[in-house]
Amino acid sequence: LSKFDYLSDEELYFTETFIWCRGNIKEVEKELGISYPTVRSKLDAIIKKLGYESKNNEQSSAKKEEIYSNVFVTFRRYYPSS
């Protein structure tokens, strides 16, 4: 199983939308009709569920970019047609 197999349908849809919007949170906001804090909250929850949360819960921008990149690569590997 991939890490994405552990996501609910709603979380998977959110992840697909996030990727389709190329990680632009403002675009995800518009696409899903939800607020910026809700997008951040959902994204943080999915990152944690995928096992990428840091121990101190404070991540540098570089670390966050690394996590986003890993999520994109992993998603594309398991769902190439999405």
XYZ file of N, CA, C and O in Angstrom:
328
model
N 0.832 -1.190 0.000
C 0.000 0.000 0.000
C 0.873 1.249 0.000
O 1.918 1.285 0.634
N 0.390 2.272 -0.671
C 1.081 3.553 -0.630
C 0.532 4.368 0.535
O -0.526 4.053 1.090
N 1.214 5.422 0.874
C 0.735 6.311 1.931
C -0.626 6.896 1.565
O -1.444 7.161 2.434
N -0.877 7.090 0.284
C -2.129 7.681 -0.164
C -3.316 6.743 0.028
O -4.453 7.196 0.079
N -3.071 5.458 0.151
C -4.150 4.509 0.388
C -4.790 4.704 1.760
O -5.894 4.232 1.997
N -4.094 5.394 2.652
C -4.605 5.639 3.995
C -5.431 6.924 4.086
O -6.025 7.218 5.116
N -5.477 7.680 3.004
C -6.277 8.900 2.982
C -7.733 8.569 2.681
O -8.022 7.672 1.892
N -8.635 9.322 3.302
C -10.060 9.164 2.999
C -10.320 9.710 1.592
O -9.467 10.391 1.015
N -11.493 9.433 1.064
C -11.854 9.967 -0.255
C -11.796 11.495 -0.251
O -11.329 12.104 -1.208
N -12.268 12.102 0.820
C -12.248 13.566 0.937
C -10.811 14.097 0.958
O -10.495 15.082 0.289
N -9.939 13.419 1.708
C -8.535 13.842 1.773
C -7.836 13.644 0.432
O -7.028 14.479 0.017
N -8.153 12.570 -0.239
C -7.567 12.314 -1.553
C -8.035 13.364 -2.564
O -7.234 13.884 -3.335
N -9.317 13.703 -2.521
C -9.843 14.744 -3.413
C -9.152 16.083 -3.130
O -8.767 16.801 -4.051
N -8.989 16.406 -1.852
C -8.301 17.639 -1.491
C -6.873 17.623 -2.028
O -6.403 18.611 -2.594
N -6.176 16.503 -1.873
C -4.801 16.376 -2.351
C -4.734 16.525 -3.866
O -3.851 17.212 -4.388
N -5.659 15.901 -4.569
C -5.707 16.045 -6.024
C -5.934 17.504 -6.418
O -5.291 18.006 -7.348
N -6.831 18.170 -5.719
C -7.104 19.577 -6.001
C -5.875 20.427 -5.714
O -5.521 21.309 -6.497
N -5.213 20.150 -4.604
C -3.993 20.879 -4.234
C -2.936 20.735 -5.328
O -2.305 21.707 -5.735
N -2.779 19.537 -5.835
C -1.799 19.290 -6.897
C -2.244 19.956 -8.192
O -1.445 20.592 -8.876
N -3.527 19.842 -8.534
C -4.048 20.467 -9.746
C -3.834 21.985 -9.702
O -3.550 22.610 -10.720
N -3.934 22.563 -8.503
C -3.711 24.006 -8.318
C -2.227 24.330 -8.115
O -1.878 25.460 -7.777
N -1.388 23.335 -8.326
C 0.070 23.487 -8.223
C 0.532 24.020 -6.873
O 1.484 24.781 -6.778
N -0.179 23.636 -5.825
C 0.211 24.023 -4.479
C -0.149 25.445 -4.108
O 0.227 25.914 -3.035
N -0.896 26.129 -4.962
C -1.290 27.504 -4.682
C -2.516 27.488 -3.770
O -3.628 27.166 -4.210
N -2.314 27.838 -2.512
C -3.377 27.738 -1.521
C -4.551 28.645 -1.873
O -5.714 28.273 -1.684
N -4.276 29.813 -2.388
C -5.362 30.729 -2.794
C -6.235 30.101 -3.882
O -7.450 30.261 -3.880
N -5.603 29.383 -4.807
C -6.363 28.703 -5.864
C -7.189 27.553 -5.292
O -8.320 27.318 -5.728
N -6.626 26.826 -4.335
C -7.364 25.738 -3.684
C -8.583 26.322 -2.981
O -9.687 25.765 -3.052
N -8.367 27.449 -2.321
C -9.456 28.174 -1.648
C -10.623 28.424 -2.609
O -11.776 28.122 -2.306
N -10.290 28.980 -3.764
C -11.309 29.306 -4.765
C -11.962 28.047 -5.327
O -13.180 27.980 -5.479
N -11.157 27.056 -5.655
C -11.658 25.825 -6.275
C -12.624 25.071 -5.364
O -13.651 24.557 -5.815
N -12.297 25.014 -4.065
C -13.120 24.245 -3.129
C -14.136 25.097 -2.378
O -14.993 24.560 -1.670
N -14.004 26.430 -2.505
C -14.932 27.316 -1.809
C -14.784 27.278 -0.307
O -15.772 27.338 0.428
N -13.531 27.152 0.152
C -13.262 27.122 1.590
C -12.254 28.214 1.937
O -11.582 28.744 1.062
N -12.167 28.540 3.209
C -11.294 29.628 3.646
C -9.826 29.203 3.663
O -9.502 28.009 3.699
N -8.962 30.210 3.650
C -7.513 29.970 3.717
C -7.148 29.132 4.954
O -6.423 28.144 4.824
N -7.655 29.499 6.163
C -7.323 28.675 7.343
C -7.791 27.226 7.210
O -7.115 26.308 7.688
N -8.926 27.011 6.541
C -9.417 25.642 6.347
C -8.507 24.875 5.408
O -8.198 23.700 5.650
N -8.045 25.530 4.343
C -7.100 24.890 3.425
C -5.843 24.499 4.188
O -5.366 23.360 4.083
N -5.291 25.425 4.956
C -4.064 25.149 5.726
C -4.291 23.999 6.693
O -3.440 23.110 6.827
N -5.416 24.007 7.373
C -5.727 22.963 8.350
C -5.819 21.592 7.685
O -5.249 20.607 8.185
N -6.529 21.524 6.561
C -6.662 20.253 5.831
C -5.301 19.789 5.314
O -4.962 18.610 5.408
N -4.525 20.725 4.785
C -3.207 20.390 4.271
C -2.297 19.879 5.386
O -1.627 18.853 5.237
N -2.295 20.575 6.514
C -1.473 20.147 7.653
C -1.882 18.762 8.144
O -1.030 17.936 8.474
N -3.191 18.496 8.186
C -3.681 17.189 8.638
C -3.240 16.075 7.684
O -2.829 14.991 8.129
N -3.296 16.347 6.375
C -2.880 15.343 5.390
C -1.376 15.113 5.463
O -0.912 13.967 5.427
N -0.616 16.188 5.595
C 0.839 16.049 5.733
C 1.165 15.192 6.941
O 2.006 14.287 6.876
N 0.486 15.440 8.044
C 0.707 14.648 9.253
C 0.324 13.183 9.017
O 1.054 12.271 9.396
N -0.813 12.961 8.375
C -1.286 11.596 8.113
C -0.318 10.831 7.213
O -0.179 9.618 7.331
N 0.354 11.562 6.320
C 1.342 10.937 5.436
C 2.685 10.716 6.127
O 3.595 10.144 5.552
N 2.796 11.184 7.376
C 3.999 10.934 8.162
C 5.097 11.964 8.016
O 6.249 11.678 8.325
N 4.765 13.171 7.584
C 5.785 14.175 7.342
C 5.851 15.292 8.377
O 6.538 16.265 8.177
N 5.128 15.199 9.464
C 5.145 16.280 10.450
C 6.441 16.262 11.240
O 6.946 15.207 11.614
N 6.966 17.454 11.517
C 8.199 17.532 12.305
C 7.881 17.336 13.779
O 6.750 17.515 14.223
N 8.895 16.994 14.540
C 8.715 16.726 15.963
C 8.273 17.956 16.739
O 7.467 17.879 17.634
N 8.826 19.118 16.406
C 8.505 20.332 17.160
C 7.359 21.121 16.547
O 7.007 22.174 17.043
N 6.774 20.611 15.458
C 5.627 21.219 14.779
C 5.916 22.609 14.208
O 5.012 23.332 13.847
N 7.183 23.006 14.163
C 7.577 24.266 13.534
C 8.558 23.926 12.432
O 9.642 23.449 12.693
N 8.156 24.209 11.183
C 8.996 23.838 10.057
C 9.418 25.076 9.289
O 8.641 26.005 9.115
N 10.643 25.043 8.832
C 11.127 26.143 8.004
C 10.479 26.067 6.632
O 9.921 25.041 6.243
N 10.546 27.154 5.890
C 9.991 27.167 4.534
C 10.643 26.108 3.667
O 9.976 25.447 2.873
N 11.939 25.929 3.832
C 12.643 24.928 3.031
C 12.127 23.532 3.343
O 11.928 22.710 2.447
N 11.884 23.237 4.609
C 11.380 21.922 5.007
C 9.973 21.710 4.457
O 9.643 20.637 3.964
N 9.130 22.756 4.510
C 7.783 22.636 3.972
C 7.829 22.383 2.470
O 7.085 21.553 1.955
N 8.713 23.070 1.770
C 8.841 22.850 0.325
C 9.290 21.420 0.037
O 8.822 20.796 -0.909
N 10.180 20.903 0.860
C 10.634 19.520 0.702
C 9.459 18.554 0.896
O 9.284 17.611 0.129
N 8.638 18.813 1.883
C 7.477 17.966 2.152
C 6.505 18.024 0.988
O 6.029 16.998 0.498
N 6.176 19.237 0.515
C 5.267 19.376 -0.612
C 5.806 18.641 -1.832
O 5.075 17.959 -2.537
N 7.098 18.770 -2.072
C 7.716 18.101 -3.209
C 7.582 16.583 -3.074
O 7.243 15.890 -4.033
N 7.839 16.062 -1.874
C 7.715 14.622 -1.635
C 6.288 14.149 -1.855
O 6.055 13.078 -2.416
N 5.316 14.951 -1.424
C 3.912 14.590 -1.614
C 3.587 14.544 -3.107
O 2.968 13.600 -3.586
N 4.018 15.560 -3.864
C 3.774 15.579 -5.310
C 4.384 14.357 -5.981
O 3.730 13.682 -6.769
N 5.633 14.064 -5.682
C 6.339 12.954 -6.320
C 5.664 11.630 -5.978
O 5.411 10.797 -6.862
N 5.341 11.434 -4.707
C 4.712 10.187 -4.283
C 3.347 10.032 -4.924
O 2.999 8.960 -5.424
N 2.569 11.105 -4.948
C 1.242 11.052 -5.543
C 1.328 10.703 -7.019
O 0.597 9.843 -7.514
N 2.208 11.342 -7.739
C 2.346 11.096 -9.165
C 2.826 9.672 -9.447
O 2.463 9.074 -10.454
N 3.634 9.118 -8.563
C 4.114 7.763 -8.742
C 2.967 6.757 -8.651
O 2.879 5.811 -9.411
N 2.051 6.976 -7.692
C 0.969 6.023 -7.476
C -0.299 6.341 -8.258
O -1.128 5.482 -8.469
N -0.455 7.599 -8.669
C -1.634 8.010 -9.419
C -1.205 8.838 -10.624
O -1.494 10.020 -10.725
N -0.535 8.208 -11.585
C 0.037 8.958 -12.726
C -0.985 9.602 -13.644
O -0.696 10.563 -14.315
N -2.203 9.106 -13.670
C -3.194 9.651 -14.602
C -4.034 10.762 -14.001
O -4.906 11.296 -14.653
N -3.816 11.122 -12.727
C -4.640 12.151 -12.068
C -4.194 13.531 -12.442
O -3.114 13.826 -12.736
